Amino acid sequence: MRGGRSEPDCKCKRKTEGGETECVMASLPKLYCAWFCPFAQRAWISLLHKGIEFEYIEQDPYDKSAEWLAVNPRGLVPAILHIGRAVYESQVCIEYVDEAWPDGKSLLPKDAYERAFVRIWSDHIAKKIVPPFYAMLIKETEQERQESKDALINNIQLIMNAMSENGPFFLGKEFGMVDIMLAPYAQRIPILLKTYRGFDIPNNEKFSRYYQWWNAVKEVDAVKKTFQPEDNLISKYKRYTDGTAKTEVADAIRQGKGLP
């Protein structure tokens, strides 16, 4: 009894192996996410694709409260709280999800060289594709935007050339880590860069492998479940184009530094 009223039975209780009762939601891994964040979207896709039951928690990454910083001292999304311990950084989260729940679909290959190959191209995305994407939105002069556009196109071509000839995904028939790393930006390019900068990846023979890849990735159930309405993304990212974004990413791009 609380406040003079009896509460309904919890619908999410189960018996443990020891015969004790526990709340299922309390025992589930927790994903701290932000619907608009492409970094957080990677962890979200990973958990969904692995078929992991988890609790989704919408977290404002600009709220640097003590409670949030206790989960992730950097105050950024994504973060996964599992067995009382937090894991953060999107690339780390992808690998953690694959290793902590080894059954079912794999996000990384088993072969040591192929795992290294995946990490090399994941790093390429983080360092060579993500920065020019943001720079095209943030930079103020046409020359700076053109330089960013050229870098983005060139680096998309490099990863496209590294894709398996057997397709449709980066390593071939199986969806995995590199696909997850790039998918949030492949989704945003034709929405945000086309809206604000009149740019999209050319849909021609030169980029046919890229579009074969993207057409397959965007139909993966775990990816589709993380998509947000285009108008919401356009509205949310406007601050990157008008100089009002107060984020670590925006600050790094303005200062010519590596992303946090």
mmCIF file of C-alpha atoms in Angstrom:
data_model
loop_
_atom_site.group_PDB
_atom_site.id
_atom_site.type_symbol
_atom_site.label_atom_id
_atom_site.label_comp_id
_atom_site.label_asym_id
_atom_site.label_seq_id
_atom_site.Cartn_x
_atom_site.Cartn_y
_atom_site.Cartn_z
ATOM 1 C CA MET A 1 0.000 0.000 0.000
ATOM 2 C CA ARG A 2 1.247 3.493 -0.909
ATOM 3 C CA GLY A 3 -0.680 6.705 -0.386
ATOM 4 C CA GLY A 4 -3.687 4.709 0.814
ATOM 5 C CA ARG A 5 -3.985 2.849 -2.508
ATOM 6 C CA SER A 6 -2.934 -0.637 -3.475
ATOM 7 C CA GLU A 7 -0.702 -0.721 -6.559
ATOM 8 C CA PRO A 8 -1.374 -3.195 -9.368
ATOM 9 C CA ASP A 9 0.903 -6.181 -9.650
ATOM 10 C CA CYS A 10 4.028 -5.548 -11.711
ATOM 11 C CA LYS A 11 3.570 -7.103 -15.152
ATOM 12 C CA CYS A 12 7.305 -7.451 -15.732
ATOM 13 C CA LYS A 13 8.273 -9.845 -12.922
ATOM 14 C CA ARG A 14 9.828 -13.263 -13.371
ATOM 15 C CA LYS A 15 11.310 -16.061 -11.295
ATOM 16 C CA THR A 16 15.086 -16.377 -11.194
ATOM 17 C CA GLU A 17 16.860 -19.742 -11.211
ATOM 18 C CA GLY A 18 17.112 -19.414 -7.456
ATOM 19 C CA GLY A 19 13.347 -19.076 -7.139
ATOM 20 C CA GLU A 20 13.421 -15.384 -6.284
ATOM 21 C CA THR A 21 11.257 -12.763 -7.967
ATOM 22 C CA GLU A 22 12.877 -9.993 -9.956
ATOM 23 C CA CYS A 23 11.665 -7.183 -12.173
ATOM 24 C CA VAL A 24 12.582 -7.941 -15.777
ATOM 25 C CA MET A 25 12.997 -4.262 -16.620
ATOM 26 C CA ALA A 26 15.451 -3.833 -13.737
ATOM 27 C CA SER A 27 17.613 -6.656 -15.056
ATOM 28 C CA LEU A 28 17.617 -5.580 -18.701
ATOM 29 C CA PRO A 29 20.529 -3.684 -20.223
ATOM 30 C CA LYS A 30 19.721 -0.004 -20.556
ATOM 31 C CA LEU A 31 20.478 1.991 -23.689
ATOM 32 C CA TYR A 32 20.856 5.713 -23.082
ATOM 33 C CA CYS A 33 20.116 7.203 -26.459
ATOM 34 C CA ALA A 34 19.006 10.415 -28.194
ATOM 35 C CA TRP A 35 16.665 9.999 -31.143
ATOM 36 C CA PHE A 36 18.522 12.524 -33.317
ATOM 37 C CA CYS A 37 22.095 11.387 -32.594
ATOM 38 C CA PRO A 38 23.833 9.314 -35.299
ATOM 39 C CA PHE A 39 26.435 8.062 -32.820
ATOM 40 C CA ALA A 40 23.735 6.762 -30.483
ATOM 41 C CA GLN A 41 21.869 5.282 -33.434
ATOM 42 C CA ARG A 42 24.780 2.888 -33.948
ATOM 43 C CA ALA A 43 24.358 1.310 -30.508
ATOM 44 C CA TRP A 44 20.587 1.222 -30.984
ATOM 45 C CA ILE A 45 20.902 -0.628 -34.303
ATOM 46 C CA SER A 46 23.404 -3.056 -32.769
ATOM 47 C CA LEU A 47 21.114 -4.102 -29.938
ATOM 48 C CA LEU A 48 18.116 -4.445 -32.237
ATOM 49 C CA HIS A 49 19.996 -6.499 -34.823
ATOM 50 C CA LYS A 50 21.357 -8.862 -32.186
ATOM 51 C CA GLY A 51 17.834 -9.361 -30.897
ATOM 52 C CA ILE A 52 18.711 -8.211 -27.379
ATOM 53 C CA GLU A 53 15.878 -7.251 -25.083
ATOM 54 C CA PHE A 54 16.764 -3.876 -23.578
ATOM 55 C CA GLU A 55 15.309 -0.765 -22.029
ATOM 56 C CA TYR A 56 15.482 2.341 -24.216
ATOM 57 C CA ILE A 57 16.056 5.542 -22.254
ATOM 58 C CA GLU A 58 15.831 8.838 -24.119
ATOM 59 C CA GLN A 59 18.662 10.940 -22.719
ATOM 60 C CA ASP A 60 19.286 14.605 -23.359
ATOM 61 C CA PRO A 61 23.061 14.690 -23.959
ATOM 62 C CA TYR A 62 23.111 18.399 -23.120
ATOM 63 C CA ASP A 63 21.862 17.697 -19.600
ATOM 64 C CA LYS A 64 25.105 17.292 -17.667
ATOM 65 C CA SER A 65 23.389 16.322 -14.429
ATOM 66 C CA ALA A 66 25.242 14.394 -11.742
ATOM 67 C CA GLU A 67 22.957 11.422 -12.358
ATOM 68 C CA TRP A 68 23.795 11.319 -16.058
ATOM 69 C CA LEU A 69 27.512 11.886 -15.538
ATOM 70 C CA ALA A 70 27.494 8.954 -13.114
ATOM 71 C CA VAL A 71 26.512 6.757 -16.079
ATOM 72 C CA ASN A 72 28.855 8.359 -18.602
ATOM 73 C CA PRO A 73 31.458 10.787 -17.242
ATOM 74 C CA ARG A 74 31.751 12.303 -20.723
ATOM 75 C CA GLY A 75 28.064 13.130 -20.710
ATOM 76 C CA LEU A 76 27.549 11.847 -24.259
ATOM 77 C CA VAL A 77 25.276 9.278 -25.860
ATOM 78 C CA PRO A 78 25.253 6.391 -26.441
ATOM 79 C CA ALA A 79 25.853 4.564 -23.206
ATOM 80 C CA ILE A 80 24.866 1.006 -22.346
ATOM 81 C CA LEU A 81 24.381 0.114 -18.697
ATOM 82 C CA HIS A 82 24.746 -3.646 -18.280
ATOM 83 C CA ILE A 83 25.130 -5.580 -15.024
ATOM 84 C CA GLY A 84 25.669 -2.306 -13.195
ATOM 85 C CA ARG A 85 28.536 -1.193 -15.445
ATOM 86 C CA ALA A 86 28.493 1.400 -18.212
ATOM 87 C CA VAL A 87 29.985 1.153 -21.684
ATOM 88 C CA TYR A 88 30.145 4.179 -23.976
ATOM 89 C CA GLU A 89 31.583 5.441 -27.300
ATOM 90 C CA SER A 90 29.638 4.186 -30.299
ATOM 91 C CA GLN A 91 32.342 1.950 -31.790
ATOM 92 C CA VAL A 92 33.035 0.403 -28.395
ATOM 93 C CA CYS A 93 29.317 -0.178 -27.868
ATOM 94 C CA ILE A 94 29.004 -2.083 -31.148
ATOM 95 C CA GLU A 95 31.847 -4.410 -30.231
ATOM 96 C CA TYR A 96 30.589 -4.790 -26.663
ATOM 97 C CA VAL A 97 27.122 -5.811 -27.820
ATOM 98 C CA ASP A 98 28.640 -8.429 -30.118
ATOM 99 C CA GLU A 99 30.897 -9.865 -27.416
ATOM 100 C CA ALA A 100 28.548 -9.634 -24.423
ATOM 101 C CA TRP A 101 25.799 -11.477 -26.325
ATOM 102 C CA PRO A 102 27.753 -13.906 -28.556
ATOM 103 C CA ASP A 103 24.759 -15.995 -29.600
ATOM 104 C CA GLY A 104 22.781 -15.288 -32.736
ATOM 105 C CA LYS A 105 23.788 -12.785 -35.385
ATOM 106 C CA SER A 106 27.382 -11.557 -35.327
ATOM 107 C CA LEU A 107 28.322 -7.929 -35.881
ATOM 108 C CA LEU A 108 32.009 -8.704 -36.425
ATOM 109 C CA PRO A 109 33.535 -11.682 -38.232
ATOM 110 C CA LYS A 110 35.367 -14.405 -36.316
ATOM 111 C CA ASP A 111 38.523 -14.343 -38.433
ATOM 112 C CA ALA A 112 41.254 -12.166 -36.902
ATOM 113 C CA TYR A 113 42.241 -10.486 -40.166
ATOM 114 C CA GLU A 114 38.636 -9.761 -41.119
ATOM 115 C CA ARG A 115 38.019 -8.265 -37.667
ATOM 116 C CA ALA A 116 41.042 -6.014 -38.171
ATOM 117 C CA PHE A 117 39.764 -5.103 -41.636
ATOM 118 C CA VAL A 118 36.414 -4.114 -40.123
ATOM 119 C CA ARG A 119 38.132 -1.944 -37.506
ATOM 120 C CA ILE A 120 40.288 -0.228 -40.162
ATOM 121 C CA TRP A 121 37.242 0.826 -42.174
ATOM 122 C CA SER A 122 35.227 1.716 -39.083
ATOM 123 C CA ASP A 123 38.061 4.061 -38.195
ATOM 124 C CA HIS A 124 37.961 5.435 -41.758
ATOM 125 C CA ILE A 125 34.297 6.321 -41.292
ATOM 126 C CA ALA A 126 34.956 7.980 -37.943
ATOM 127 C CA LYS A 127 37.900 10.050 -39.164
ATOM 128 C CA LYS A 128 37.346 10.559 -42.886
ATOM 129 C CA ILE A 129 33.574 10.580 -43.479
ATOM 130 C CA VAL A 130 31.935 11.937 -40.343
ATOM 131 C CA PRO A 131 34.072 15.136 -40.071
ATOM 132 C CA PRO A 132 33.436 16.392 -43.653
ATOM 133 C CA PHE A 133 29.735 15.580 -43.243
ATOM 134 C CA TYR A 134 29.524 17.980 -40.315
ATOM 135 C CA ALA A 135 31.884 20.463 -41.947
ATOM 136 C CA MET A 136 29.531 20.790 -44.925
ATOM 137 C CA LEU A 137 26.804 21.863 -42.517
ATOM 138 C CA ILE A 138 28.914 24.071 -40.260
ATOM 139 C CA LYS A 139 31.520 25.789 -42.412
ATOM 140 C CA GLU A 140 30.536 29.313 -43.446
ATOM 141 C CA THR A 141 32.355 29.883 -46.749
ATOM 142 C CA GLU A 142 31.681 28.240 -50.090
ATOM 143 C CA GLN A 143 35.348 27.320 -50.435
ATOM 144 C CA GLU A 144 35.368 25.491 -47.084
ATOM 145 C CA ARG A 145 32.163 23.670 -47.949
ATOM 146 C CA GLN A 146 33.533 22.663 -51.350
ATOM 147 C CA GLU A 147 36.680 21.289 -49.738
ATOM 148 C CA SER A 148 34.522 19.294 -47.316
ATOM 149 C CA LYS A 149 32.335 18.045 -50.155
ATOM 150 C CA ASP A 150 35.392 16.899 -52.126
ATOM 151 C CA ALA A 151 36.758 15.105 -49.054
ATOM 152 C CA LEU A 152 33.421 13.421 -48.377
ATOM 153 C CA ILE A 153 33.050 12.209 -51.962
ATOM 154 C CA ASN A 154 36.631 10.950 -52.087
ATOM 155 C CA ASN A 155 36.356 9.087 -48.793
ATOM 156 C CA ILE A 156 33.003 7.558 -49.747
ATOM 157 C CA GLN A 157 34.684 6.269 -52.903
ATOM 158 C CA LEU A 158 37.504 4.731 -50.867
ATOM 159 C CA ILE A 159 35.189 2.755 -48.623
ATOM 160 C CA MET A 160 33.019 1.836 -51.605
ATOM 161 C CA ASN A 161 36.078 0.358 -53.309
ATOM 162 C CA ALA A 162 36.816 -1.682 -50.170
ATOM 163 C CA MET A 163 33.342 -3.264 -50.155
ATOM 164 C CA SER A 164 32.992 -6.937 -51.005
ATOM 165 C CA GLU A 165 32.229 -7.628 -54.645
ATOM 166 C CA ASN A 166 29.720 -10.212 -53.462
ATOM 167 C CA GLY A 167 27.611 -7.574 -51.701
ATOM 168 C CA PRO A 168 25.258 -6.199 -50.848
ATOM 169 C CA PHE A 169 26.776 -5.323 -47.468
ATOM 170 C CA PHE A 170 30.304 -4.188 -46.711
ATOM 171 C CA LEU A 171 31.626 -7.711 -46.100
ATOM 172 C CA GLY A 172 29.225 -9.433 -48.453
ATOM 173 C CA LYS A 173 26.064 -11.255 -47.436
ATOM 174 C CA GLU A 174 26.092 -10.402 -43.724
ATOM 175 C CA PHE A 175 25.156 -7.052 -42.183
ATOM 176 C CA GLY A 176 27.729 -5.954 -39.604
ATOM 177 C CA MET A 177 29.807 -3.327 -37.865
ATOM 178 C CA VAL A 178 30.979 -1.236 -40.827
ATOM 179 C CA ASP A 179 27.421 -1.095 -42.140
ATOM 180 C CA ILE A 180 26.243 0.087 -38.723
ATOM 181 C CA MET A 181 28.993 2.705 -38.510
ATOM 182 C CA LEU A 182 28.093 4.274 -41.852
ATOM 183 C CA ALA A 183 24.308 3.829 -41.931
ATOM 184 C CA PRO A 184 23.342 6.878 -39.803
ATOM 185 C CA TYR A 185 25.291 9.173 -42.118
ATOM 186 C CA ALA A 186 24.080 7.495 -45.297
ATOM 187 C CA GLN A 187 20.593 8.194 -43.974
ATOM 188 C CA ARG A 188 21.350 11.853 -43.194
ATOM 189 C CA ILE A 189 23.238 12.833 -46.359
ATOM 190 C CA PRO A 190 20.176 12.877 -48.686
ATOM 191 C CA ILE A 191 18.077 14.515 -45.974
ATOM 192 C CA LEU A 192 20.328 17.129 -44.366
ATOM 193 C CA LEU A 193 23.032 17.843 -46.915
ATOM 194 C CA LYS A 194 20.491 17.909 -49.734
ATOM 195 C CA THR A 195 18.175 20.244 -47.794
ATOM 196 C CA TYR A 196 20.796 22.655 -46.525
ATOM 197 C CA ARG A 197 23.610 22.358 -49.087
ATOM 198 C CA GLY A 198 21.933 20.954 -52.204
ATOM 199 C CA PHE A 199 24.193 17.905 -52.128
ATOM 200 C CA ASP A 200 23.682 14.159 -52.371
ATOM 201 C CA ILE A 201 25.914 11.250 -53.365
ATOM 202 C CA PRO A 202 25.647 11.109 -57.172
ATOM 203 C CA ASN A 203 23.323 8.313 -58.225
ATOM 204 C CA ASN A 204 25.271 7.145 -61.251
ATOM 205 C CA GLU A 205 27.372 4.217 -62.409
ATOM 206 C CA LYS A 206 30.428 5.482 -60.554
ATOM 207 C CA PHE A 207 28.582 5.133 -57.246
ATOM 208 C CA SER A 208 26.485 2.087 -58.117
ATOM 209 C CA ARG A 209 28.161 -0.065 -55.444
ATOM 210 C CA TYR A 210 27.395 2.576 -52.829
ATOM 211 C CA TYR A 211 23.723 2.587 -53.743
ATOM 212 C CA GLN A 212 23.601 -1.207 -53.885
ATOM 213 C CA TRP A 213 24.930 -1.108 -50.325
ATOM 214 C CA TRP A 214 22.595 1.619 -49.078
ATOM 215 C CA ASN A 215 19.501 0.141 -50.701
ATOM 216 C CA ALA A 216 20.185 -3.100 -48.807
ATOM 217 C CA VAL A 217 21.116 -1.462 -45.498
ATOM 218 C CA LYS A 218 18.035 0.744 -45.287
ATOM 219 C CA GLU A 219 15.836 -2.353 -45.579
ATOM 220 C CA VAL A 220 17.453 -4.085 -42.592
ATOM 221 C CA ASP A 221 14.764 -4.242 -39.923
ATOM 222 C CA ALA A 222 17.050 -2.990 -37.136
ATOM 223 C CA VAL A 223 18.007 0.041 -39.223
ATOM 224 C CA LYS A 224 14.443 0.881 -40.249
ATOM 225 C CA LYS A 225 13.291 0.834 -36.618
ATOM 226 C CA THR A 226 15.705 3.657 -35.765
ATOM 227 C CA PHE A 227 14.640 5.992 -38.591
ATOM 228 C CA GLN A 228 13.066 9.286 -37.571
ATOM 229 C CA PRO A 229 10.752 11.592 -39.557
ATOM 230 C CA GLU A 230 12.792 13.642 -42.012
ATOM 231 C CA ASP A 231 11.215 16.946 -40.955
ATOM 232 C CA ASN A 232 12.270 16.304 -37.360
ATOM 233 C CA LEU A 233 15.888 15.743 -38.386
ATOM 234 C CA ILE A 234 15.899 18.813 -40.641
ATOM 235 C CA SER A 235 14.578 20.952 -37.811
ATOM 236 C CA LYS A 236 16.990 19.517 -35.242
ATOM 237 C CA TYR A 237 20.085 20.031 -37.421
ATOM 238 C CA LYS A 238 19.295 23.591 -38.487
ATOM 239 C CA ARG A 239 21.445 24.869 -35.635
ATOM 240 C CA TYR A 240 24.513 23.382 -37.342
ATOM 241 C CA THR A 241 23.863 25.541 -40.390
ATOM 242 C CA ASP A 242 23.117 28.847 -38.662
ATOM 243 C CA GLY A 243 26.024 28.859 -36.211
ATOM 244 C CA THR A 244 23.968 28.210 -33.076
ATOM 245 C CA ALA A 245 25.008 24.594 -32.403
ATOM 246 C CA LYS A 246 26.602 24.322 -28.971
ATOM 247 C CA THR A 247 27.974 20.810 -29.183
ATOM 248 C CA GLU A 248 31.413 19.250 -28.838
ATOM 249 C CA VAL A 249 31.203 18.124 -32.467
ATOM 250 C CA ALA A 250 30.387 21.625 -33.717
ATOM 251 C CA ASP A 251 33.167 23.158 -31.619
ATOM 252 C CA ALA A 252 35.688 20.631 -32.932
ATOM 253 C CA ILE A 253 34.741 21.305 -36.562
ATOM 254 C CA ARG A 254 34.949 25.090 -36.081
ATOM 255 C CA GLN A 255 38.377 24.756 -34.491
ATOM 256 C CA GLY A 256 39.679 22.236 -37.009
ATOM 257 C CA LYS A 257 40.192 19.589 -34.342
ATOM 258 C CA GLY A 258 39.409 15.882 -34.292
ATOM 259 C CA LEU A 259 35.929 14.895 -33.224
ATOM 260 C CA PRO A 260 35.390 14.042 -29.541
#
